[in-house]
Structure formats: C-alpha cells, structure tokens
Short mmCIF file of C-alpha atoms in Angstrom, two decimals:
data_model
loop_
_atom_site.label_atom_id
_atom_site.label_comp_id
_atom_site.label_asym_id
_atom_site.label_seq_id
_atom_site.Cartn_x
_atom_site.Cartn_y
_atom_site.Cartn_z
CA UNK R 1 107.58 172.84 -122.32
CA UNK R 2 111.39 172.31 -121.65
CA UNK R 3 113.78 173.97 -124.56
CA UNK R 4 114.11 172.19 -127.53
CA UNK R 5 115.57 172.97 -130.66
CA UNK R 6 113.57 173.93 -134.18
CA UNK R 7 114.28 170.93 -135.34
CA UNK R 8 113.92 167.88 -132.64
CA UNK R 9 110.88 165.85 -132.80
CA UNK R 10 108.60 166.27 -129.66
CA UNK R 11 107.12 162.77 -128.74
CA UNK R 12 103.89 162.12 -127.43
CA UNK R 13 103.12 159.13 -125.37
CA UNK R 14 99.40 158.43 -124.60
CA UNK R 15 99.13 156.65 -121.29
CA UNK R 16 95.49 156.36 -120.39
CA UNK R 17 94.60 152.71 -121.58
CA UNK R 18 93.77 150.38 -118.98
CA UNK R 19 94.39 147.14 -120.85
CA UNK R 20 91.98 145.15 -119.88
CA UNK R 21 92.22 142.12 -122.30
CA UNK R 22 95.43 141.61 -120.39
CA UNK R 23 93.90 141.02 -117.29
CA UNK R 24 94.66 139.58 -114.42
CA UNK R 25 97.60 141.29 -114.68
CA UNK R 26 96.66 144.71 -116.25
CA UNK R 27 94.17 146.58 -114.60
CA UNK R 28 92.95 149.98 -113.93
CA UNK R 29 94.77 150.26 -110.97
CA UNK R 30 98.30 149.03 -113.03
CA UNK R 31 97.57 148.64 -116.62
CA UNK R 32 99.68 146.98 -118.71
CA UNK R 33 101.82 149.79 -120.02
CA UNK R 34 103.41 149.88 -116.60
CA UNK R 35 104.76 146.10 -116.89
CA UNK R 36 107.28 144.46 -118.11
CA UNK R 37 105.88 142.83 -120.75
CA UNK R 38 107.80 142.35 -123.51
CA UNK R 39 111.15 143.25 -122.92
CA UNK R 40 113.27 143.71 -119.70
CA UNK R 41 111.81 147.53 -118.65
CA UNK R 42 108.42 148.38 -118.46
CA UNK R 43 106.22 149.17 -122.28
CA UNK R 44 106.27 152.84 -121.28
CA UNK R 45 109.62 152.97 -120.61
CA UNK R 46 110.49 150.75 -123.97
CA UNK R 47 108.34 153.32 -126.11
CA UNK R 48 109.61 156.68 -124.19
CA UNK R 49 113.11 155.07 -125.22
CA UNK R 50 112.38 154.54 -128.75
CA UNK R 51 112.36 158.75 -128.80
CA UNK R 52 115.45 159.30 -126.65
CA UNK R 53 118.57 161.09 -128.00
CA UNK R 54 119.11 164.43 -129.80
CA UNK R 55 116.99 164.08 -132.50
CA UNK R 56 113.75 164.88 -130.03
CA UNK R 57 112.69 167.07 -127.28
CA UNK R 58 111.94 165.52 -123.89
CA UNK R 59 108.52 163.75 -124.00
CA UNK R 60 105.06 165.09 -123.25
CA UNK R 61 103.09 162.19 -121.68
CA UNK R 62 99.16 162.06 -121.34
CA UNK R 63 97.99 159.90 -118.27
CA UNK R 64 95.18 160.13 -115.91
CA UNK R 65 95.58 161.95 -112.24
CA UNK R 66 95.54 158.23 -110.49
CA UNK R 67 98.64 157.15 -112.31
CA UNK R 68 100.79 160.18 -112.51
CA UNK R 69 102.99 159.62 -109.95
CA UNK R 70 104.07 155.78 -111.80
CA UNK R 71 104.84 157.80 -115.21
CA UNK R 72 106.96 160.11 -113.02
CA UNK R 73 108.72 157.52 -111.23
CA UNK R 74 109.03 155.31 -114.86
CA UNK R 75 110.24 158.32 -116.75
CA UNK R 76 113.01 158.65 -113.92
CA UNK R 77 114.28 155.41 -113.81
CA UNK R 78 115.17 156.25 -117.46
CA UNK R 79 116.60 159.30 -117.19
CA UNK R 80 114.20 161.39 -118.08
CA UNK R 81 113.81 164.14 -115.91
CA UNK R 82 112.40 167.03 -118.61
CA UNK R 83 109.26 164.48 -119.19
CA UNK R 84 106.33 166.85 -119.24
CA UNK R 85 103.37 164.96 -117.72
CA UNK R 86 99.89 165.85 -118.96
CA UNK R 87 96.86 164.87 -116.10
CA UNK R 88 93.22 163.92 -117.76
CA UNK R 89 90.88 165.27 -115.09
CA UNK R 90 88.64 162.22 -116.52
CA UNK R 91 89.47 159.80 -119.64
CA UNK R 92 88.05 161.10 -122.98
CA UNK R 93 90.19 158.92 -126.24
CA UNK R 94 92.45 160.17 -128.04
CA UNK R 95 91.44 162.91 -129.72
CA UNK R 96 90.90 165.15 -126.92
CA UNK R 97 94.62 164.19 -125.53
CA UNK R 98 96.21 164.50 -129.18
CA UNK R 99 94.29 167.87 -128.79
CA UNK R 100 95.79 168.97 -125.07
CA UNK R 101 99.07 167.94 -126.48
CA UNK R 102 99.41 169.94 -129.54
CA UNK R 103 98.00 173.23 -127.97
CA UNK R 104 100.60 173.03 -124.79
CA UNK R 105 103.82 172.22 -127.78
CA UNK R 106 102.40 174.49 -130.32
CA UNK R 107 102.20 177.53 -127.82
CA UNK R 108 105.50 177.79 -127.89
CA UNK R 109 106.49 175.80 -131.25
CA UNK R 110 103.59 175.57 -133.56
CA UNK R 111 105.35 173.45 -136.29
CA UNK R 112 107.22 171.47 -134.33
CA UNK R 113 106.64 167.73 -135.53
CA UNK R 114 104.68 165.73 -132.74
CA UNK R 115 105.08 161.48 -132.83
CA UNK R 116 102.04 160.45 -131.25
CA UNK R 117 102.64 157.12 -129.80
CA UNK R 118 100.55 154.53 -127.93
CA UNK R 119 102.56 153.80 -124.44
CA UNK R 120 101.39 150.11 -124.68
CA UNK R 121 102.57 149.12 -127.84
CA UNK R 122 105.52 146.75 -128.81
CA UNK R 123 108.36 147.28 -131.40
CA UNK R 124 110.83 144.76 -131.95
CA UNK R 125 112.83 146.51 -135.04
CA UNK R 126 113.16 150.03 -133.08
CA UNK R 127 115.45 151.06 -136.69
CA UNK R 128 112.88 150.20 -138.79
CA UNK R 129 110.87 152.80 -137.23
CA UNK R 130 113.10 155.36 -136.78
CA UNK R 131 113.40 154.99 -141.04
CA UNK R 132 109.57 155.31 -141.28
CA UNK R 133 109.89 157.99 -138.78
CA UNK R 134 112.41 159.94 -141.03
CA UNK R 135 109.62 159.95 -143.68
CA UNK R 136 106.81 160.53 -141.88
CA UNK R 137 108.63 163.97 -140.85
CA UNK R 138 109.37 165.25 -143.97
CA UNK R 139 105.27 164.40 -145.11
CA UNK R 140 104.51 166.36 -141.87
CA UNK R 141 106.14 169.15 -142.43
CA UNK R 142 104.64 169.26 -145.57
CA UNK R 143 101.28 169.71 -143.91
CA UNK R 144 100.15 165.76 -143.55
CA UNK R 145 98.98 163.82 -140.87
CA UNK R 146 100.85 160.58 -141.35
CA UNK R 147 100.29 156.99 -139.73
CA UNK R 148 102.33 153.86 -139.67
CA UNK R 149 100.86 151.30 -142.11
CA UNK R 150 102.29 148.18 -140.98
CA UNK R 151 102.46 145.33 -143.49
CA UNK R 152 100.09 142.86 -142.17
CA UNK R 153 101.62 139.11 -141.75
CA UNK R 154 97.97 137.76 -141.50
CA UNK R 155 94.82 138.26 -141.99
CA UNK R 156 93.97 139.81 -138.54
CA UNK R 157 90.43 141.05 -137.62
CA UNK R 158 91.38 142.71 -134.39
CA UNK R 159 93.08 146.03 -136.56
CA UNK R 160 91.40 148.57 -139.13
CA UNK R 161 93.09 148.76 -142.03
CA UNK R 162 94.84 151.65 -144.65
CA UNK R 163 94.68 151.49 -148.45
CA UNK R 164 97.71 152.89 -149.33
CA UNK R 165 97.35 155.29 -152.49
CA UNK R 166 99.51 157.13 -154.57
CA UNK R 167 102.86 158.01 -153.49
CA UNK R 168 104.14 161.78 -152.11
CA UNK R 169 107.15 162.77 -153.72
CA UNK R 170 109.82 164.47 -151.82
CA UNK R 171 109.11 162.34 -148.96
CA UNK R 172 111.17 159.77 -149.33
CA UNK R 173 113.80 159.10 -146.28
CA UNK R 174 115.17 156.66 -144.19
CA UNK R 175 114.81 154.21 -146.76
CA UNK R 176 111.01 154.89 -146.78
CA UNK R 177 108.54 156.82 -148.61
CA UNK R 178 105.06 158.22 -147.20
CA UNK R 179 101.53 157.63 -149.57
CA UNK R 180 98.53 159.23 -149.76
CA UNK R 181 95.88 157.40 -147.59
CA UNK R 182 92.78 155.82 -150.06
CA UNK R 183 90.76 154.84 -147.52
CA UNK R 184 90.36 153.68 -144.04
CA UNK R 185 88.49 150.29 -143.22
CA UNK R 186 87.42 149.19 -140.04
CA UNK R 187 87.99 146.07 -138.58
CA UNK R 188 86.88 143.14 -140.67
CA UNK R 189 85.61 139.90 -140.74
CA UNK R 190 87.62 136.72 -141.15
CA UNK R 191 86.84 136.55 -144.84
CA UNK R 192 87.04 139.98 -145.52
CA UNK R 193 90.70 140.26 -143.71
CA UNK R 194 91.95 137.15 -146.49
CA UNK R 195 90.80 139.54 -148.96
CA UNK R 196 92.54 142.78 -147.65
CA UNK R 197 96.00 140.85 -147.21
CA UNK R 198 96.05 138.95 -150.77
CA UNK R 199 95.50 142.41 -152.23
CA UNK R 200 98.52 143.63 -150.90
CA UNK R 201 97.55 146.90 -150.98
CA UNK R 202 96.23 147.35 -147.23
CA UNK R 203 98.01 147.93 -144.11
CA UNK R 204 97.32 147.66 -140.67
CA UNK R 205 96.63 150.71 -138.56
CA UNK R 206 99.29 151.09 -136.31
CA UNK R 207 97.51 153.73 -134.55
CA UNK R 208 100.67 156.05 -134.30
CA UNK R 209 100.42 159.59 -135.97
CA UNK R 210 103.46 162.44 -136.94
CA UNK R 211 102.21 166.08 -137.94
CA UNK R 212 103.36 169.45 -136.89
CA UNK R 213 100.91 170.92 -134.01
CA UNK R 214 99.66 173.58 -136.37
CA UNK R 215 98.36 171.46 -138.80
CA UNK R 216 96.56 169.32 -135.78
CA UNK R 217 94.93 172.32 -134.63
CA UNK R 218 93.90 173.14 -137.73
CA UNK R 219 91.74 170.23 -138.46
CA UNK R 220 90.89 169.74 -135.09
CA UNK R 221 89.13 173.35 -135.84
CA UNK R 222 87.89 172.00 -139.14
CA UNK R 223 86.34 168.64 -138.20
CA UNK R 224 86.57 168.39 -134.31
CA UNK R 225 85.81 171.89 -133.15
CA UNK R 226 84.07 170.66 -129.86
CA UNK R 227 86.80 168.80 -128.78
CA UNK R 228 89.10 171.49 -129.30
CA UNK R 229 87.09 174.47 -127.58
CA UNK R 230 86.61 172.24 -124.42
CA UNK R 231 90.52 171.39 -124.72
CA UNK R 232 91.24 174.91 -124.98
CA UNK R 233 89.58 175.59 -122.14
CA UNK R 234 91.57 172.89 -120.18
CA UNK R 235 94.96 173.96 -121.10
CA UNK R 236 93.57 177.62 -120.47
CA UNK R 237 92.58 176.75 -116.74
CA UNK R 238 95.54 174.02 -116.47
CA UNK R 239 97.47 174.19 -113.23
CA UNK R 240 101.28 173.36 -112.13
CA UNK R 241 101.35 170.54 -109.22
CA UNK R 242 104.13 169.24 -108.18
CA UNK R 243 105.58 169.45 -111.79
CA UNK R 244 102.41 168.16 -113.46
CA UNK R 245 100.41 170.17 -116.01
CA UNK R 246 96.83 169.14 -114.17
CA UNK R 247 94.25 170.33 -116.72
CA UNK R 248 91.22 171.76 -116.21
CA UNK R 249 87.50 170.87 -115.16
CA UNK R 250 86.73 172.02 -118.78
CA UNK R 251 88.27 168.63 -120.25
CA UNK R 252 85.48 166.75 -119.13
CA UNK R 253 83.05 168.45 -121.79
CA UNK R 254 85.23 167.04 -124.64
CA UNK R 255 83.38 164.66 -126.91
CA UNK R 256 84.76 161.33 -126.33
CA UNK R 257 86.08 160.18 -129.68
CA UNK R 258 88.91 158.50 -131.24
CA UNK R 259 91.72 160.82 -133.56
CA UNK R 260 90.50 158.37 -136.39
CA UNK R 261 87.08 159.17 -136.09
CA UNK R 262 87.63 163.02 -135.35
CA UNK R 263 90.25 163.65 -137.76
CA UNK R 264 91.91 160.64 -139.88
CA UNK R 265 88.95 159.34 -141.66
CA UNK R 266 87.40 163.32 -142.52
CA UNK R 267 91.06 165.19 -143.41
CA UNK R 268 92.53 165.51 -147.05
CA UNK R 269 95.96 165.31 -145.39
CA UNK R 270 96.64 161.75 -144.47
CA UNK R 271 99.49 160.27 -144.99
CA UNK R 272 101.18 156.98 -144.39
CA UNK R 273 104.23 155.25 -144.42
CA UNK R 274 104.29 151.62 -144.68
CA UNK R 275 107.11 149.39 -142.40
CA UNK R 276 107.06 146.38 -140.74
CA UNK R 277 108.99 147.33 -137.48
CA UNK R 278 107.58 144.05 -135.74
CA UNK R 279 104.65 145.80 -134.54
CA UNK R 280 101.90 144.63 -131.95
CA UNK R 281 99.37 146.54 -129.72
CA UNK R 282 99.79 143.46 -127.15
CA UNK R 283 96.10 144.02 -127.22
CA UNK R 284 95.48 140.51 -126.11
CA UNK R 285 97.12 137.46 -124.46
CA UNK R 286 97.17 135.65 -128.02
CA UNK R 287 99.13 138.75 -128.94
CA UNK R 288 101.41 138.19 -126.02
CA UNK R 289 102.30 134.80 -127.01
CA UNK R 290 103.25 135.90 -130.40
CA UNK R 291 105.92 138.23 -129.50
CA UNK R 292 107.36 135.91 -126.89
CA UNK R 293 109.77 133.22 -127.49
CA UNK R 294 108.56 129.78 -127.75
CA UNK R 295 109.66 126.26 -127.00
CA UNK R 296 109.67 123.21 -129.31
CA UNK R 297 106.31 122.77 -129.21
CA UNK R 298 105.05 126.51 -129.82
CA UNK R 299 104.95 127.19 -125.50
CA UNK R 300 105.34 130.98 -124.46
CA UNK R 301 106.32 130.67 -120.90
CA UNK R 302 106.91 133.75 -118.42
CA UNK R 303 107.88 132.65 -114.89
CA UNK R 304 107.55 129.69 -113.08
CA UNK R 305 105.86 127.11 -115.29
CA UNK R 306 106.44 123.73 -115.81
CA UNK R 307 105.13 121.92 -118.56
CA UNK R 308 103.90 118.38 -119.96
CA UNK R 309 102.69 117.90 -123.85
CA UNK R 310 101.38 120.93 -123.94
CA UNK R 311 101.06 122.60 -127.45
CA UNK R 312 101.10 126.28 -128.44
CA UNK R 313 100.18 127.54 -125.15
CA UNK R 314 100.42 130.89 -123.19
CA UNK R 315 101.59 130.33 -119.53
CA UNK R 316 102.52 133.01 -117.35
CA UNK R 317 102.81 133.24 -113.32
CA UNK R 318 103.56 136.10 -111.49
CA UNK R 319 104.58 133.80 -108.61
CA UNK R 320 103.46 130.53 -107.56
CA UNK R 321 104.14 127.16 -109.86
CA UNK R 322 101.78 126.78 -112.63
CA UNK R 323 101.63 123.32 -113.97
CA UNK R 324 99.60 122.67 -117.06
CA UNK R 325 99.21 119.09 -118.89
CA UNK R 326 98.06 117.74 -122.02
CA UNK R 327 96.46 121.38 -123.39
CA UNK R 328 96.54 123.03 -126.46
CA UNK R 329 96.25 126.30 -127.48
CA UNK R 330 95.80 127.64 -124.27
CA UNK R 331 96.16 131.12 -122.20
CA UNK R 332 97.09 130.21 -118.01
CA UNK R 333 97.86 133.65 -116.58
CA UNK R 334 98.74 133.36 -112.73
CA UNK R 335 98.49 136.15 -109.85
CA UNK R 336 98.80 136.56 -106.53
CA UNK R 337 94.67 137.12 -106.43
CA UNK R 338 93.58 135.48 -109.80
CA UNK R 339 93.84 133.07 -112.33
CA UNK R 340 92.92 133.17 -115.97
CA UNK R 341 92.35 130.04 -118.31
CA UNK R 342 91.19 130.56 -121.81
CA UNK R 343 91.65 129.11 -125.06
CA UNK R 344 93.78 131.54 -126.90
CA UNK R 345 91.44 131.74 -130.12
CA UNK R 346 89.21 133.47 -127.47
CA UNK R 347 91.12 136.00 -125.93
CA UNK R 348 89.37 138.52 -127.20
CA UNK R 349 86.86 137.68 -125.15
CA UNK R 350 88.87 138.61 -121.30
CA UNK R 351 86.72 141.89 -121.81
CA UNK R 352 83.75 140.16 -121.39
CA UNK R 353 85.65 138.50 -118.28
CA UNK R 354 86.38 142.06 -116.48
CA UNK R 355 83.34 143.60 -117.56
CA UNK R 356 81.09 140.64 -115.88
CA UNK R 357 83.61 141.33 -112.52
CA UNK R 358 82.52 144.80 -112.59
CA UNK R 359 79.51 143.99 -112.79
CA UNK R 360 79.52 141.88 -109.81
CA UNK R 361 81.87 143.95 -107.80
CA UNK R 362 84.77 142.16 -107.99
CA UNK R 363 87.77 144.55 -107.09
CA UNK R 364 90.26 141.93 -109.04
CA UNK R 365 88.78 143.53 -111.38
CA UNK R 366 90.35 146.73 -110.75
CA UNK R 367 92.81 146.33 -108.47
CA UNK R 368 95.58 144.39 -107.48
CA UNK R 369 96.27 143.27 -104.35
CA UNK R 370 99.94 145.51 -104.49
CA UNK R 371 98.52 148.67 -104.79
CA UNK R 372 101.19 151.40 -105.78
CA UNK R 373 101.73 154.61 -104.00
CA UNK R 374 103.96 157.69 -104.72
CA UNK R 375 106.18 156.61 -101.86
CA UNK R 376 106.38 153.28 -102.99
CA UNK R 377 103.64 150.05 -102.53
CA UNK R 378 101.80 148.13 -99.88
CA UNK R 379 100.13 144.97 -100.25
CA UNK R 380 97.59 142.87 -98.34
CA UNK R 381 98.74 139.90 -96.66
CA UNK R 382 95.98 139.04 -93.93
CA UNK R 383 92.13 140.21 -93.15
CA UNK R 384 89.97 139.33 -90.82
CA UNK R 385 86.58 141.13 -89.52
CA UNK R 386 88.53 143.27 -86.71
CA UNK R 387 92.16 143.21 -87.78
CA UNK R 388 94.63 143.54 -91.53
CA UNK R 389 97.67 142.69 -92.18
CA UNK R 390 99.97 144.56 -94.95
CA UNK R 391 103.30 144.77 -96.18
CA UNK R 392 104.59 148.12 -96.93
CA UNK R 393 107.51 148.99 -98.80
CA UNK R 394 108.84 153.04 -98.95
CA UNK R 395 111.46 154.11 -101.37
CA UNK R 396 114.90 155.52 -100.27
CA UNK R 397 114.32 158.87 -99.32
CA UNK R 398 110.80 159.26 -99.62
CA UNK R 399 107.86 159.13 -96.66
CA UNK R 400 104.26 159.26 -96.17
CA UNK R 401 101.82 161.53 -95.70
CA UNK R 402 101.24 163.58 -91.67
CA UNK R 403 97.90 161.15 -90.49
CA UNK R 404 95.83 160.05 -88.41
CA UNK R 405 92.68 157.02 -88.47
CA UNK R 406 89.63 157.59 -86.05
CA UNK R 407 88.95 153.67 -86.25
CA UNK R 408 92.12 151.78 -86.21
CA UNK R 409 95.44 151.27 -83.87
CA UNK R 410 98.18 150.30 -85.94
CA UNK R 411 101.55 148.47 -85.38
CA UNK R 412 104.71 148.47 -87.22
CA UNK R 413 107.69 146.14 -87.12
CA UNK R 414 110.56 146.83 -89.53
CA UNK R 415 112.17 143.90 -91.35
CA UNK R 416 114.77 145.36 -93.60
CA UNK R 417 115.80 149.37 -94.34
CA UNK R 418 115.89 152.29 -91.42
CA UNK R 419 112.86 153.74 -90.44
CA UNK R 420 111.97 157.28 -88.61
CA UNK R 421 108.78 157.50 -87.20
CA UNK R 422 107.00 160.46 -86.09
CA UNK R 423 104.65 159.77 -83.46
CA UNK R 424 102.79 162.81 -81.67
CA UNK R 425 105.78 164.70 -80.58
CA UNK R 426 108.02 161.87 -80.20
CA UNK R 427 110.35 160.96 -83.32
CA UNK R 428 111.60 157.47 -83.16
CA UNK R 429 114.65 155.26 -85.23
CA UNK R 430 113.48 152.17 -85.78
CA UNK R 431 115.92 149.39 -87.59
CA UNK R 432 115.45 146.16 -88.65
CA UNK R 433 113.38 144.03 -85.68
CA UNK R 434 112.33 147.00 -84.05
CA UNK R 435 108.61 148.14 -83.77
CA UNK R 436 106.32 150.53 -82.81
CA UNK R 437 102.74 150.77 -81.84
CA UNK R 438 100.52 153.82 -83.06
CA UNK R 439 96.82 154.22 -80.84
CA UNK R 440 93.89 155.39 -82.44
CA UNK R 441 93.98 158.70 -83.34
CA UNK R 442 97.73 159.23 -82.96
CA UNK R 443 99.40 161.36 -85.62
CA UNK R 444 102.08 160.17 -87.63
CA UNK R 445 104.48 159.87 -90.33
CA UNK R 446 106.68 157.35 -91.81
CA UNK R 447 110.10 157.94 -93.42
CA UNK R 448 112.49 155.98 -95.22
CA UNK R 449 115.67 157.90 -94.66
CA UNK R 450 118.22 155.29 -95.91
CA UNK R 451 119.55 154.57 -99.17
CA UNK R 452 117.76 151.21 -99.79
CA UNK R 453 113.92 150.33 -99.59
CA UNK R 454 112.38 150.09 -96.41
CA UNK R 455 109.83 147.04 -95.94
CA UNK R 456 107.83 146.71 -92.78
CA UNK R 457 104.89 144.59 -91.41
CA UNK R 458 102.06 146.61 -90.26
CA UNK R 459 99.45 145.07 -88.40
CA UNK R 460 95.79 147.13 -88.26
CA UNK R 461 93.34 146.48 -85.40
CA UNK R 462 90.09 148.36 -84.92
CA UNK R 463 86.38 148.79 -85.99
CA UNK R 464 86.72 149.87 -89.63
CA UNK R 465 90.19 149.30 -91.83
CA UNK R 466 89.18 150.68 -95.15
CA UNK R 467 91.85 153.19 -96.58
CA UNK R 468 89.09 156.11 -96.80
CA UNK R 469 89.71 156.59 -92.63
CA UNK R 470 92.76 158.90 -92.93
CA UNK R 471 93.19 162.48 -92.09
CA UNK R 472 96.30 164.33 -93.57
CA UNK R 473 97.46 166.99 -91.93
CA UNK R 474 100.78 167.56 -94.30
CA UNK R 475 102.04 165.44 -98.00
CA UNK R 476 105.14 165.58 -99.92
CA UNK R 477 102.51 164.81 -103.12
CA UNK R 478 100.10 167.13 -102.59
CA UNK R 479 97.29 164.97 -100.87
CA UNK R 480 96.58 166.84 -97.52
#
C-alpha cells in the first residue's frame, strides 16, 4: 500500500462486473464501468473521484487480469498514480475481493476504515454521500459494518431491501446518523415492494459497505472462513507485475459468494445509514433512462437520434443515425456491430439476450468490434476468407509487443501520428502516407514515438488471421 495517514479513508472500488444488461454496449470485453455513461468521464473514473482529496488514501481497485491495463490507464487520466490495482486470477463475487482487499490494507493498517464501492454505480448528489460517509465512519470505527440505505422513490423489485432499526448513538455526522440493521429482504415482488415503500421503514441496498479491515477479517473468520483461508493464500503467494498486485492460483478455491450472503445477513454488526444521494446501479437500460435527461415527451437520447412522436423512450447510438417513430416506452441501443430494441418494462430481460448469444457463439456477445489493448485499440474494418482489414491506433509514447505470425504478411500505411518500425534489423520512420510491408515471419515492432496518437491501416493477407498466431519475443506489459 502507498502511505497514508491514521486517519484517511482507504477506498475500495470493485471492478469485476461485466454488465451485461447493458449490452450491446457493455460487455466482457468493455463492461460498462469503463464508459461514459452517465456523466462526461467514464463510471470508474466518476466513483474513484467521489474518494479523491485528503480525507482518503489512494484507492485499492479489484479487477480481473484482462482489464487491468484499462483501470491503469482510467486511474491515470485522473491523476491517480498511487492507485493500487488488485488482479482476480478468476472472478469469485464480492466477498472473496472485499476479503483480498482488507488483508493487503490491514497488513499494514488494520483499522483503517475501508469504503467499499461498486465501480459501476451512479451518484448524482456526490455531498450527500460524503455526509452519510461521515457517519458511516464513526459506526465503523465503532466495530460495524455499515451500508448505504437509500430511500427508495418506488417500489422497485430489482434491489433487496434494509429494515432500518434502532438508532446508534454517537454516530451521528455529516448531518446523518447510522441504525442498527433489522433485517435484510431480498428482492421482492411487485406487491410486496408497495408494501416495503408505504412502510417507510425499508431502504434499498445500495450495495456499498464502510468498516475498518480488522473487523472484516474478523467476521470473515467467523462466518466466511473458507473464503478467507483461500484469500489468504492468494495475497500470501501474490506477485508484483508491472505495478499490479497479481494474486495467487489459491484465489480460485474461494467459495463464490456475495459479502451479503457471507457476512451482512449472519453478523451482529450491521449498520446503516440512510441518504438519498440520487443513487442507481445503472443495472439496466430502464435505469439508464432514468438518470438521463429527457425531452418533452419523457425521450432519453444519447447521440445521434432523431425522433418522431415517440414517448418515454431510451435511444442511444454509438454512431450511425437512429431514427425511431411512433414508439413508446422503448429501449433502441445502436453499435457499430449490434442493435438492441426492447420495450423498457423488459429490460431486465437483455440477460436472457447475451446469455442465448453465448449460447450460440455469438462473439457480440463478448466482444466489441474495438478491442482495447495496453498500447491503445484496434478495430476491424474488413474480412474476407484470405485477407483483414484493421485500424490501429497506439498511444503517444507507447509500442507493441517484439512479433512475429507464421501465417500472415502484413501491411501498414500510416494516416496520422509518426511511426518507427522495426523490421528484422532495419528500423524505419514512417509519417503520415507512408507504408511498409512486413512478410511472413518477419519480426517486428511498432512504436508511436510522437506526442499525439498514431492511427494506421493495416492490411493482413495469408492462410489464417486469428490473433492467437503471434510469437513475442520482447513486451513493455509483460506478455512475451
């Protein structure tokens, strides 16, 4: 861990949902904490910045291996260089990541207070929480696991639910107070949800959590002690690459289970703190259009759309035009690849969608047609049964990996940026309108050695163009 004071709050950001009730555009490949969803910078980077400033220590975020160069690059772009980045050898919930979290702070600071946050989450009163926050501290300290209890607006059946019970005294802060937790309730049914919000005595689970790392250890031992030998293990056999805190092989024998089902719903020490912060999970594309601003007639629009008496509908393009007439209550989600149409009352349901993908094959469902890289992107543009067309895009200063293909000749024409190519023993400047052509089995390397991107057209010929027929000889990133 970086130095931090006693005091400063250490925030954890868990990173390893793929979001797939947002697809077409999130998916496993790019999930939807990586976009720009709700505000102008990605959701990652909007929660990361709701913990920024002296009050906490730089962030520990929890992602899987593919993905750990975009958290790197994200937490950058914000200025957060201490970011300690946490790699699941495979995905196991949140317990086991809570877990891996609190034994790499508490090592060093055992009652430090962690904020456990969801990285794909929206807030839209960031002082709000930072109140609640104030009292959820002072409860954790205290030896409680507190969540957020937001004040439900409607009688949702996509969240559990808190009954808030009495309150804690000596919590009270920030113009907020934490409560014992009565009970938790899972998700109910449309009748059942009318009940819990008339009560007025039930919250909705934000699924964010403040206690000290001790006291998470502790009841991980008490009512989770599988998940916490096998993370133990991990962080025991955890390596350093390239800045990353890869953990070990042992992670994958960690029970895959929720915090709430491991900890929250068993422990005598929950806590919450109810707020209204403007809260959403942007769990869906119905949740999507609720937090974005709407015309007249209800429309949430993102991108090029043009409408005609439409009604309280969802439309989003990533691109082309997307026209929509006469519809109501509607989700139209454009790609490059895909298209989504749905009514929104069954949004839900996009799961389904990507599962039945899967289940035929489909890489949309997976993967986008830009696929990100640690040196920047490349995306399809042609393919044919002999020949592919991409166009690649390398950041300022950074270059690929020493190569060669056994199946495939490749040429290169530069269109904007400075390029160097290595090419056997030759090394070669290429600038904009300039190519080069690499045989089969050449070796080389591609650098960006400007200060803007570099985008060039590369055009593949040969027998077999899949991205497996590579050899690395050297990698900046640790791939050869």
């Amino acid at each position: 861990m970086s130095a931090a004071s006693a005091d400063q709050i250490v925030p954890v950001i868990l990173s390893g949902g793929t979001g797939t009730r947002l697809w077409p555009l999130s998916r496993e490949g790019y999930p939807k904490q990586f976009w720009p969803l709700a505000a102008g910078r990605t959701m990652l980077q909007e929660t990361a910045g709701r913990a920024q400033g002296p009050r906490f220590a730089p962030p520990v975020v929890v992602c899987s291996e593919p993905h750990r160069f975009l958290v790197a690059e994200q937490m950058r772009e914000i200025g957060l260089d201490g970011a300690q980045v946490v790699l699941e050898p495979v995905a196991r919930n949140s317990a086991a990541a809570i877990a891996a979290a609190a034994l790499l702070v508490g090592e060093h600071r055992p009652d430090a207070v962690l904020w456990i946050l969801a990285a794909d989450h929206a807030i839209t009163d960031v002082p709000a929480l930072q109140g609640a926050l104030e009292a959820a501290a002072a409860a954790a300290r205290n030896g409680k696991i507190v969540t957020f209890g937001i004040r439900p607006t409607r009688p949702e059946t996509g969240y559990g639910y808190i009954e808030a019970g009495a309150s804690l005294p000596g919590t009270e802060a920030g113009g907020h107070a934490a409560q014992q937790v009565a009970r938790f309730l899972e998700k109910p049914d449309e009748a059942k949800a009318k009940d819990l919000v008339a009560g007025g005595r039930h919250l909705w689970n934000s699924g964010m959590f403040v206690a000290t790392a001790r006291t998470l250890l502790t009841e991980f031992e008490a009512f989770a002690p599988g998940v916490l030998a096998a993370v133990r293990e991990a962080v025991t056999g955890a390596e350093r690459d390239l800045g990353f805190v890869r953990l070990g092989p042992g992670f994958a024998a960690a029970p895959s289970i929720s915090v709430d089902y491991a900890i929250m719903e068993r422990t005598t020490h929950a806590a919450v703190v109810p707020c209204d912060p403007g809260w959403s999970d942007v769990g869906s594309w119905d949740s999507m259009w609720d937090i974005t601003p709407k015309d007249a007639a209800g429309n949430a629009t993102v991108g090029p759309v043009a409408l005609v008496d439409a009604r309280n509908c969802f439309v989003r393009s990533e691109g082309i035009l997307a026209g929509v007439v006469g519809l109501e209550d509607v989700v139209l989600v454009v790609t490059d690849d895909a298209v989504l149409a749905c009514r929104r009352d069954r949004a839900q349901d996009v799961k389904k969608l990507v599962e039945a993908l899967k289940a035929g094959k489909r890489k949309e469902a997976t993967e986008h047609r830009k696929v990100y890289r640690p040196w920047g992107s490349y995306e399809g543009i042609a393919l044919g049964s002999r020949f592919q067309v991409k166009r690649i895009m390398v950041r300022p200063g950074a270059k690929l990996s020493l190569q060669k293909h056994f199946h495939r000749a490749e040429h290169w024409v530069v269109v904007d940026g400075t390029a160097i190519v290595e090419k056997d023993a030759e090394r070669i400047l290429l600038r904009e309108n300039e190519s080069v052509y690499l045989p089969l089995g050449c070796v080389h390397r591609l650098e960006n050695p400007g200060m803007i991107p570099l985008t060039l057209i590369e055009v593949q010929v040969g027998s077999y163009l899949g991205e497996d027929d590579i050899v690395r000889f050297e990698d900046t990133y640790g791939r050869a």
